[in-house]
């Protein structure tokens, strides 16, 4: 097949045949297409888009470019949850043990920090000795023993995505919705869950902040997943402020443990419980539609399962018995500059500033963090503490001003809806 002809066809906006789409994905996996040709394909897709059928074929071919784990053959009820990424989004850390202790085997392949959003893998690695390297055998053994496996996608899974992801980063095509779908789902479906619950973020801290785009992403994720034989639903959830009260690494582990101890930030708890319901509803044949997740939080089962899981994945047992969750030593208070109410947070900007503070020459300082004290819509007399920032050194006046600039105090402040929509596959 001639790449030149295929590229010209997509550039002009025509739909490609199955064989043509497969040719590109194979070209990425085997190196038979040059990086110039792949880059041109990515740009043509970013401009012209891909149809539902093209997206499913591309995703499938990327999926089969590497290892296939077929986890659902061994664990027919195994579910996965995926968040499109946000600030202070520590749902995965609480949700995994909650599902596992309620009899829903759960696997999550997590990622590193991306842009202004923190990565679940980086947050988990603030737990001493926790080992996120998974193989199929280790995943099966974890599912057998504690009902939960959390890791990072290995080299062997969807290698076509690694090539395409690197080239998307170089060609300003990272934000193309069909390419995002191919990237996320090829890895998820290579592992082989029986169902997926998506948490698609919308608002100022989301990767797709625009409500129309985030909704389209959510709908197309569940449609493509369904087209590929994996039932899925998505919640569209607000990211116009950090989800939990904490933003950082070790402090977000703390935020998740608070939820598992039946306390913590109400918004984080609500999204965690809503996704637990989605995961249960996606597997009706398990008869789990009446699982009482609130009871599992209240009676300590979920918290206990976190400990069992963490130790099974190599965490230092003495740390787990008495976790050291202390934040960094210098505290800076960001205050309301006038009377009013908290109208908006530029969550993307806030996430970027925090990323600069925790990223150092020796890697991530896991004790750096921010605690949001006031939620959007609350009234704030001048001088009210909006947030506290914890760093290893004193912040300069400019750094403090930049962080404070993320918060806008105004006169009218409608609080955003936390769970904005639930999407199931369209026919
Ligand atoms: N996560 C992925 O794996 N790929 C994307 O493109 C975006 C998020």
PDB file of N, CA and C in Angstrom, residues 94-171:
ATOM      1  N   UNK A  94      -8.301   5.696  46.137  1.00  0.00           N
ATOM      2  CA  UNK A  94      -9.369   5.297  47.056  1.00  0.00           C
ATOM      3  C   UNK A  94     -10.294   4.258  46.407  1.00  0.00           C
ATOM      4  N   UNK A  95     -10.527   4.432  45.105  1.00  0.00           N
ATOM      5  CA  UNK A  95     -11.511   3.576  44.423  1.00  0.00           C
ATOM      6  C   UNK A  95     -11.057   2.120  44.319  1.00  0.00           C
ATOM      7  N   UNK A  96      -9.782   1.909  44.002  1.00  0.00           N
ATOM      8  CA  UNK A  96      -9.282   0.536  43.815  1.00  0.00           C
ATOM      9  C   UNK A  96      -9.562  -0.342  45.030  1.00  0.00           C
ATOM     10  N   UNK A  97      -9.081   0.055  46.228  1.00  0.00           N
ATOM     11  CA  UNK A  97      -9.351  -0.776  47.409  1.00  0.00           C
ATOM     12  C   UNK A  97     -10.841  -0.888  47.728  1.00  0.00           C
ATOM     13  N   UNK A  98     -11.598   0.190  47.449  1.00  0.00           N
ATOM     14  CA  UNK A  98     -13.040   0.152  47.734  1.00  0.00           C
ATOM     15  C   UNK A  98     -13.725  -0.916  46.878  1.00  0.00           C
ATOM     16  N   UNK A  99     -13.411  -0.927  45.574  1.00  0.00           N
ATOM     17  CA  UNK A  99     -14.015  -1.936  44.691  1.00  0.00           C
ATOM     18  C   UNK A  99     -13.555  -3.335  45.096  1.00  0.00           C
ATOM     19  N   UNK A 100     -12.243  -3.455  45.340  1.00  0.00           N
ATOM     20  CA  UNK A 100     -11.687  -4.789  45.632  1.00  0.00           C
ATOM     21  C   UNK A 100     -12.322  -5.380  46.885  1.00  0.00           C
ATOM     22  N   UNK A 101     -12.498  -4.556  47.911  1.00  0.00           N
ATOM     23  CA  UNK A 101     -13.033  -5.120  49.165  1.00  0.00           C
ATOM     24  C   UNK A 101     -14.524  -5.440  49.032  1.00  0.00           C
ATOM     25  N   UNK A 102     -15.165  -4.923  47.977  1.00  0.00           N
ATOM     26  CA  UNK A 102     -16.585  -5.249  47.738  1.00  0.00           C
ATOM     27  C   UNK A 102     -16.727  -6.360  46.693  1.00  0.00           C
ATOM     28  N   UNK A 103     -15.642  -7.052  46.399  1.00  0.00           N
ATOM     29  CA  UNK A 103     -15.730  -8.219  45.518  1.00  0.00           C
ATOM     30  C   UNK A 103     -15.642  -7.892  44.047  1.00  0.00           C
ATOM     31  N   UNK A 104     -15.194  -6.681  43.691  1.00  0.00           N
ATOM     32  CA  UNK A 104     -15.057  -6.324  42.273  1.00  0.00           C
ATOM     33  C   UNK A 104     -13.570  -6.252  41.943  1.00  0.00           C
ATOM     34  N   UNK A 105     -13.015  -7.293  41.297  1.00  0.00           N
ATOM     35  CA  UNK A 105     -11.585  -7.263  40.992  1.00  0.00           C
ATOM     36  C   UNK A 105     -11.263  -6.086  40.068  1.00  0.00           C
ATOM     37  N   UNK A 106     -10.189  -5.395  40.379  1.00  0.00           N
ATOM     38  CA  UNK A 106      -9.897  -4.139  39.684  1.00  0.00           C
ATOM     39  C   UNK A 106      -8.454  -4.092  39.237  1.00  0.00           C
ATOM     40  N   UNK A 107      -8.249  -3.646  37.993  1.00  0.00           N
ATOM     41  CA  UNK A 107      -6.888  -3.454  37.499  1.00  0.00           C
ATOM     42  C   UNK A 107      -6.792  -2.032  36.965  1.00  0.00           C
ATOM     43  N   UNK A 108      -5.706  -1.351  37.276  1.00  0.00           N
ATOM     44  CA  UNK A 108      -5.527   0.001  36.742  1.00  0.00           C
ATOM     45  C   UNK A 108      -4.085   0.177  36.299  1.00  0.00           C
ATOM     46  N   UNK A 109      -3.911   0.481  35.020  1.00  0.00           N
ATOM     47  CA  UNK A 109      -2.585   0.855  34.549  1.00  0.00           C
ATOM     48  C   UNK A 109      -2.556   2.376  34.539  1.00  0.00           C
ATOM     49  N   UNK A 110      -1.704   2.943  35.369  1.00  0.00           N
ATOM     50  CA  UNK A 110      -1.729   4.388  35.589  1.00  0.00           C
ATOM     51  C   UNK A 110      -0.582   5.052  34.830  1.00  0.00           C
ATOM     52  N   UNK A 111      -0.583   6.378  34.851  1.00  0.00           N
ATOM     53  CA  UNK A 111       0.440   7.106  34.109  1.00  0.00           C
ATOM     54  C   UNK A 111       1.214   8.065  34.996  1.00  0.00           C
ATOM     55  N   UNK A 112       2.246   8.627  34.399  1.00  0.00           N
ATOM     56  CA  UNK A 112       3.049   9.658  35.066  1.00  0.00           C
ATOM     57  C   UNK A 112       2.372  11.008  34.879  1.00  0.00           C
ATOM     58  N   UNK A 113       2.881  12.027  35.584  1.00  0.00           N
ATOM     59  CA  UNK A 113       2.349  13.386  35.437  1.00  0.00           C
ATOM     60  C   UNK A 113       2.381  13.793  33.981  1.00  0.00           C
ATOM     61  N   UNK A 114       1.331  14.506  33.544  1.00  0.00           N
ATOM     62  CA  UNK A 114       1.243  14.952  32.160  1.00  0.00           C
ATOM     63  C   UNK A 114       0.874  16.429  32.220  1.00  0.00           C
ATOM     64  N   UNK A 115       1.757  17.307  31.739  1.00  0.00           N
ATOM     65  CA  UNK A 115       1.463  18.743  31.765  1.00  0.00           C
ATOM     66  C   UNK A 115       1.172  19.217  33.171  1.00  0.00           C
ATOM     67  N   UNK A 116      -0.002  19.835  33.355  1.00  0.00           N
ATOM     68  CA  UNK A 116      -0.344  20.415  34.654  1.00  0.00           C
ATOM     69  C   UNK A 116      -0.990  19.406  35.591  1.00  0.00           C
ATOM     70  N   UNK A 117      -1.239  18.187  35.112  1.00  0.00           N
ATOM     71  CA  UNK A 117      -1.931  17.211  35.956  1.00  0.00           C
ATOM     72  C   UNK A 117      -0.930  16.239  36.579  1.00  0.00           C
ATOM     73  N   UNK A 118      -1.217  15.863  37.817  1.00  0.00           N
ATOM     74  CA  UNK A 118      -0.341  14.903  38.494  1.00  0.00           C
ATOM     75  C   UNK A 118      -0.608  13.503  37.972  1.00  0.00           C
ATOM     76  N   UNK A 119       0.367  12.613  38.131  1.00  0.00           N
ATOM     77  CA  UNK A 119       0.192  11.232  37.674  1.00  0.00           C
ATOM     78  C   UNK A 119      -0.028  10.311  38.864  1.00  0.00           C
ATOM     79  N   UNK A 120      -1.006   9.408  38.710  1.00  0.00           N
ATOM     80  CA  UNK A 120      -1.278   8.465  39.801  1.00  0.00           C
ATOM     81  C   UNK A 120      -0.030   7.649  40.133  1.00  0.00           C
ATOM     82  N   UNK A 121       0.730   7.281  39.097  1.00  0.00           N
ATOM     83  CA  UNK A 121       1.939   6.480  39.353  1.00  0.00           C
ATOM     84  C   UNK A 121       2.914   7.264  40.240  1.00  0.00           C
ATOM     85  N   UNK A 122       3.093   8.551  39.951  1.00  0.00           N
ATOM     86  CA  UNK A 122       4.012   9.362  40.764  1.00  0.00           C
ATOM     87  C   UNK A 122       3.498   9.496  42.196  1.00  0.00           C
ATOM     88  N   UNK A 123       2.183   9.645  42.333  1.00  0.00           N
ATOM     89  CA  UNK A 123       1.617   9.778  43.688  1.00  0.00           C
ATOM     90  C   UNK A 123       1.842   8.493  44.475  1.00  0.00           C
ATOM     91  N   UNK A 124       1.582   7.358  43.820  1.00  0.00           N
ATOM     92  CA  UNK A 124       1.738   6.079  44.524  1.00  0.00           C
ATOM     93  C   UNK A 124       3.184   5.823  44.901  1.00  0.00           C
ATOM     94  N   UNK A 125       4.104   6.308  44.075  1.00  0.00           N
ATOM     95  CA  UNK A 125       5.520   6.051  44.385  1.00  0.00           C
ATOM     96  C   UNK A 125       6.013   6.867  45.568  1.00  0.00           C
ATOM     97  N   UNK A 126       5.159   7.734  46.127  1.00  0.00           N
ATOM     98  CA  UNK A 126       5.574   8.379  47.376  1.00  0.00           C
ATOM     99  C   UNK A 126       5.385   7.425  48.556  1.00  0.00           C
ATOM    100  N   UNK A 127       4.796   6.265  48.320  1.00  0.00           N
ATOM    101  CA  UNK A 127       4.717   5.223  49.359  1.00  0.00           C
ATOM    102  C   UNK A 127       6.006   4.399  49.272  1.00  0.00           C
ATOM    103  N   UNK A 128       6.823   4.396  50.326  1.00  0.00           N
ATOM    104  CA  UNK A 128       8.119   3.718  50.225  1.00  0.00           C
ATOM    105  C   UNK A 128       8.008   2.264  49.771  1.00  0.00           C
ATOM    106  N   UNK A 129       8.831   1.937  48.786  1.00  0.00           N
ATOM    107  CA  UNK A 129       9.004   0.571  48.237  1.00  0.00           C
ATOM    108  C   UNK A 129       7.861   0.066  47.373  1.00  0.00           C
ATOM    109  N   UNK A 130       6.766   0.787  47.262  1.00  0.00           N
ATOM    110  CA  UNK A 130       5.666   0.297  46.427  1.00  0.00           C
ATOM    111  C   UNK A 130       6.181   0.086  45.002  1.00  0.00           C
ATOM    112  N   UNK A 131       5.873  -1.060  44.438  1.00  0.00           N
ATOM    113  CA  UNK A 131       6.436  -1.432  43.132  1.00  0.00           C
ATOM    114  C   UNK A 131       5.315  -1.509  42.105  1.00  0.00           C
ATOM    115  N   UNK A 132       5.372  -0.622  41.115  1.00  0.00           N
ATOM    116  CA  UNK A 132       4.281  -0.528  40.139  1.00  0.00           C
ATOM    117  C   UNK A 132       4.556  -1.304  38.856  1.00  0.00           C
ATOM    118  N   UNK A 133       5.667  -2.042  38.824  1.00  0.00           N
ATOM    119  CA  UNK A 133       5.959  -2.826  37.605  1.00  0.00           C
ATOM    120  C   UNK A 133       5.073  -4.073  37.615  1.00  0.00           C
ATOM    121  N   UNK A 134       4.242  -4.196  36.604  1.00  0.00           N
ATOM    122  CA  UNK A 134       3.346  -5.361  36.536  1.00  0.00           C
ATOM    123  C   UNK A 134       3.671  -6.203  35.314  1.00  0.00           C
ATOM    124  N   UNK A 135       3.583  -7.499  35.485  1.00  0.00           N
ATOM    125  CA  UNK A 135       3.536  -8.416  34.349  1.00  0.00           C
ATOM    126  C   UNK A 135       2.157  -9.068  34.412  1.00  0.00           C
ATOM    127  N   UNK A 136       1.823  -9.810  33.377  1.00  0.00           N
ATOM    128  CA  UNK A 136       0.526 -10.496  33.418  1.00  0.00           C
ATOM    129  C   UNK A 136       0.464 -11.434  34.623  1.00  0.00           C
ATOM    130  N   UNK A 137       1.562 -12.175  34.871  1.00  0.00           N
ATOM    131  CA  UNK A 137       1.556 -13.158  35.961  1.00  0.00           C
ATOM    132  C   UNK A 137       1.389 -12.449  37.313  1.00  0.00           C
ATOM    133  N   UNK A 138       2.114 -11.343  37.490  1.00  0.00           N
ATOM    134  CA  UNK A 138       2.013 -10.640  38.779  1.00  0.00           C
ATOM    135  C   UNK A 138       0.604 -10.053  38.950  1.00  0.00           C
ATOM    136  N   UNK A 139       0.038  -9.550  37.858  1.00  0.00           N
ATOM    137  CA  UNK A 139      -1.302  -8.978  37.932  1.00  0.00           C
ATOM    138  C   UNK A 139      -2.309 -10.052  38.336  1.00  0.00           C
ATOM    139  N   UNK A 140      -2.192 -11.227  37.708  1.00  0.00           N
ATOM    140  CA  UNK A 140      -3.131 -12.306  38.045  1.00  0.00           C
ATOM    141  C   UNK A 140      -2.969 -12.712  39.509  1.00  0.00           C
ATOM    142  N   UNK A 141      -1.735 -12.753  39.965  1.00  0.00           N
ATOM    143  CA  UNK A 141      -1.512 -13.161  41.352  1.00  0.00           C
ATOM    144  C   UNK A 141      -2.060 -12.103  42.326  1.00  0.00           C
ATOM    145  N   UNK A 142      -1.915 -10.817  41.988  1.00  0.00           N
ATOM    146  CA  UNK A 142      -2.469  -9.755  42.849  1.00  0.00           C
ATOM    147  C   UNK A 142      -3.999  -9.802  42.852  1.00  0.00           C
ATOM    148  N   UNK A 143      -4.579 -10.048  41.669  1.00  0.00           N
ATOM    149  CA  UNK A 143      -6.042 -10.120  41.607  1.00  0.00           C
ATOM    150  C   UNK A 143      -6.547 -11.288  42.453  1.00  0.00           C
ATOM    151  N   UNK A 144      -5.802 -12.366  42.437  1.00  0.00           N
ATOM    152  CA  UNK A 144      -6.178 -13.551  43.218  1.00  0.00           C
ATOM    153  C   UNK A 144      -6.090 -13.261  44.725  1.00  0.00           C
ATOM    154  N   UNK A 145      -4.989 -12.586  45.137  1.00  0.00           N
ATOM    155  CA  UNK A 145      -4.759 -12.434  46.577  1.00  0.00           C
ATOM    156  C   UNK A 145      -5.492 -11.235  47.173  1.00  0.00           C
ATOM    157  N   UNK A 146      -5.484 -10.092  46.488  1.00  0.00           N
ATOM    158  CA  UNK A 146      -6.096  -8.898  47.104  1.00  0.00           C
ATOM    159  C   UNK A 146      -7.141  -8.233  46.208  1.00  0.00           C
ATOM    160  N   UNK A 147      -7.388  -8.792  45.027  1.00  0.00           N
ATOM    161  CA  UNK A 147      -8.445  -8.260  44.162  1.00  0.00           C
ATOM    162  C   UNK A 147      -8.112  -6.930  43.511  1.00  0.00           C
ATOM    163  N   UNK A 148      -6.841  -6.536  43.544  1.00  0.00           N
ATOM    164  CA  UNK A 148      -6.476  -5.217  42.996  1.00  0.00           C
ATOM    165  C   UNK A 148      -5.030  -5.238  42.509  1.00  0.00           C
ATOM    166  N   UNK A 149      -4.821  -4.707  41.311  1.00  0.00           N
ATOM    167  CA  UNK A 149      -3.464  -4.554  40.774  1.00  0.00           C
ATOM    168  C   UNK A 149      -3.364  -3.162  40.152  1.00  0.00           C
ATOM    169  N   UNK A 150      -2.364  -2.408  40.568  1.00  0.00           N
ATOM    170  CA  UNK A 150      -2.181  -1.056  40.022  1.00  0.00           C
ATOM    171  C   UNK A 150      -0.747  -0.946  39.523  1.00  0.00           C
ATOM    172  N   UNK A 151      -0.584  -0.520  38.282  1.00  0.00           N
ATOM    173  CA  UNK A 151       0.775  -0.459  37.750  1.00  0.00           C
ATOM    174  C   UNK A 151       0.933   0.605  36.688  1.00  0.00           C
ATOM    175  N   UNK A 152       2.054   0.515  35.982  1.00  0.00           N
ATOM    176  CA  UNK A 152       2.330   1.412  34.849  1.00  0.00           C
ATOM    177  C   UNK A 152       2.370   0.520  33.610  1.00  0.00           C
ATOM    178  N   UNK A 153       1.854   1.050  32.485  1.00  0.00           N
ATOM    179  CA  UNK A 153       1.881   0.260  31.247  1.00  0.00           C
ATOM    180  C   UNK A 153       3.317  -0.165  30.941  1.00  0.00           C
ATOM    181  N   UNK A 154       3.485  -1.442  30.671  1.00  0.00           N
ATOM    182  CA  UNK A 154       4.841  -1.943  30.437  1.00  0.00           C
ATOM    183  C   UNK A 154       5.233  -1.698  28.974  1.00  0.00           C
ATOM    184  N   UNK A 155       6.511  -1.864  28.729  1.00  0.00           N
ATOM    185  CA  UNK A 155       7.050  -1.684  27.372  1.00  0.00           C
ATOM    186  C   UNK A 155       6.302  -2.534  26.347  1.00  0.00           C
ATOM    187  N   UNK A 156       5.872  -3.716  26.812  1.00  0.00           N
ATOM    188  CA  UNK A 156       5.317  -4.678  25.858  1.00  0.00           C
ATOM    189  C   UNK A 156       3.895  -4.365  25.423  1.00  0.00           C
ATOM    190  N   UNK A 157       3.211  -3.452  26.153  1.00  0.00           N
ATOM    191  CA  UNK A 157       1.796  -3.196  25.846  1.00  0.00           C
ATOM    192  C   UNK A 157       1.672  -2.085  24.806  1.00  0.00           C
ATOM    193  N   UNK A 158       0.955  -2.365  23.732  1.00  0.00           N
ATOM    194  CA  UNK A 158       0.656  -1.391  22.667  1.00  0.00           C
ATOM    195  C   UNK A 158       1.876  -0.555  22.257  1.00  0.00           C
ATOM    196  N   UNK A 159       2.931  -1.205  21.754  1.00  0.00           N
ATOM    197  CA  UNK A 159       4.117  -0.419  21.358  1.00  0.00           C
ATOM    198  C   UNK A 159       3.819   0.614  20.264  1.00  0.00           C
ATOM    199  N   UNK A 160       2.773   0.350  19.455  1.00  0.00           N
ATOM    200  CA  UNK A 160       2.426   1.348  18.419  1.00  0.00           C
ATOM    201  C   UNK A 160       2.080   2.674  19.079  1.00  0.00           C
ATOM    202  N   UNK A 161       1.459   2.598  20.272  1.00  0.00           N
ATOM    203  CA  UNK A 161       1.100   3.847  20.947  1.00  0.00           C
ATOM    204  C   UNK A 161       2.342   4.617  21.385  1.00  0.00           C
ATOM    205  N   UNK A 162       3.367   3.872  21.831  1.00  0.00           N
ATOM    206  CA  UNK A 162       4.571   4.604  22.299  1.00  0.00           C
ATOM    207  C   UNK A 162       5.152   5.443  21.166  1.00  0.00           C
ATOM    208  N   UNK A 163       5.227   4.856  19.965  1.00  0.00           N
ATOM    209  CA  UNK A 163       5.752   5.604  18.812  1.00  0.00           C
ATOM    210  C   UNK A 163       4.829   6.784  18.479  1.00  0.00           C
ATOM    211  N   UNK A 164       3.532   6.494  18.373  1.00  0.00           N
ATOM    212  CA  UNK A 164       2.599   7.562  17.970  1.00  0.00           C
ATOM    213  C   UNK A 164       2.524   8.658  19.033  1.00  0.00           C
ATOM    214  N   UNK A 165       2.581   8.273  20.316  1.00  0.00           N
ATOM    215  CA  UNK A 165       2.501   9.269  21.387  1.00  0.00           C
ATOM    216  C   UNK A 165       3.690  10.230  21.312  1.00  0.00           C
ATOM    217  N   UNK A 166       4.878   9.655  21.102  1.00  0.00           N
ATOM    218  CA  UNK A 166       6.088  10.487  21.001  1.00  0.00           C
ATOM    219  C   UNK A 166       5.968  11.449  19.819  1.00  0.00           C
ATOM    220  N   UNK A 167       5.451  10.952  18.702  1.00  0.00           N
ATOM    221  CA  UNK A 167       5.333  11.818  17.520  1.00  0.00           C
ATOM    222  C   UNK A 167       4.207  12.843  17.689  1.00  0.00           C
ATOM    223  N   UNK A 168       3.143  12.489  18.406  1.00  0.00           N
ATOM    224  CA  UNK A 168       2.080  13.469  18.673  1.00  0.00           C
ATOM    225  C   UNK A 168       2.643  14.626  19.477  1.00  0.00           C
ATOM    226  N   UNK A 169       3.507  14.273  20.418  1.00  0.00           N
ATOM    227  CA  UNK A 169       4.121  15.300  21.262  1.00  0.00           C
ATOM    228  C   UNK A 169       4.981  16.257  20.419  1.00  0.00           C
ATOM    229  N   UNK A 170       5.580  15.730  19.351  1.00  0.00           N
ATOM    230  CA  UNK A 170       6.456  16.567  18.504  1.00  0.00           C
ATOM    231  C   UNK A 170       5.679  17.326  17.429  1.00  0.00           C
ATOM    232  N   UNK A 171       4.422  16.936  17.176  1.00  0.00           N
ATOM    233  CA  UNK A 171       3.713  17.510  16.021  1.00  0.00           C
ATOM    234  C   UNK A 171       2.451  18.287  16.429  1.00  0.00           C
TER     235      UNK A 171
END
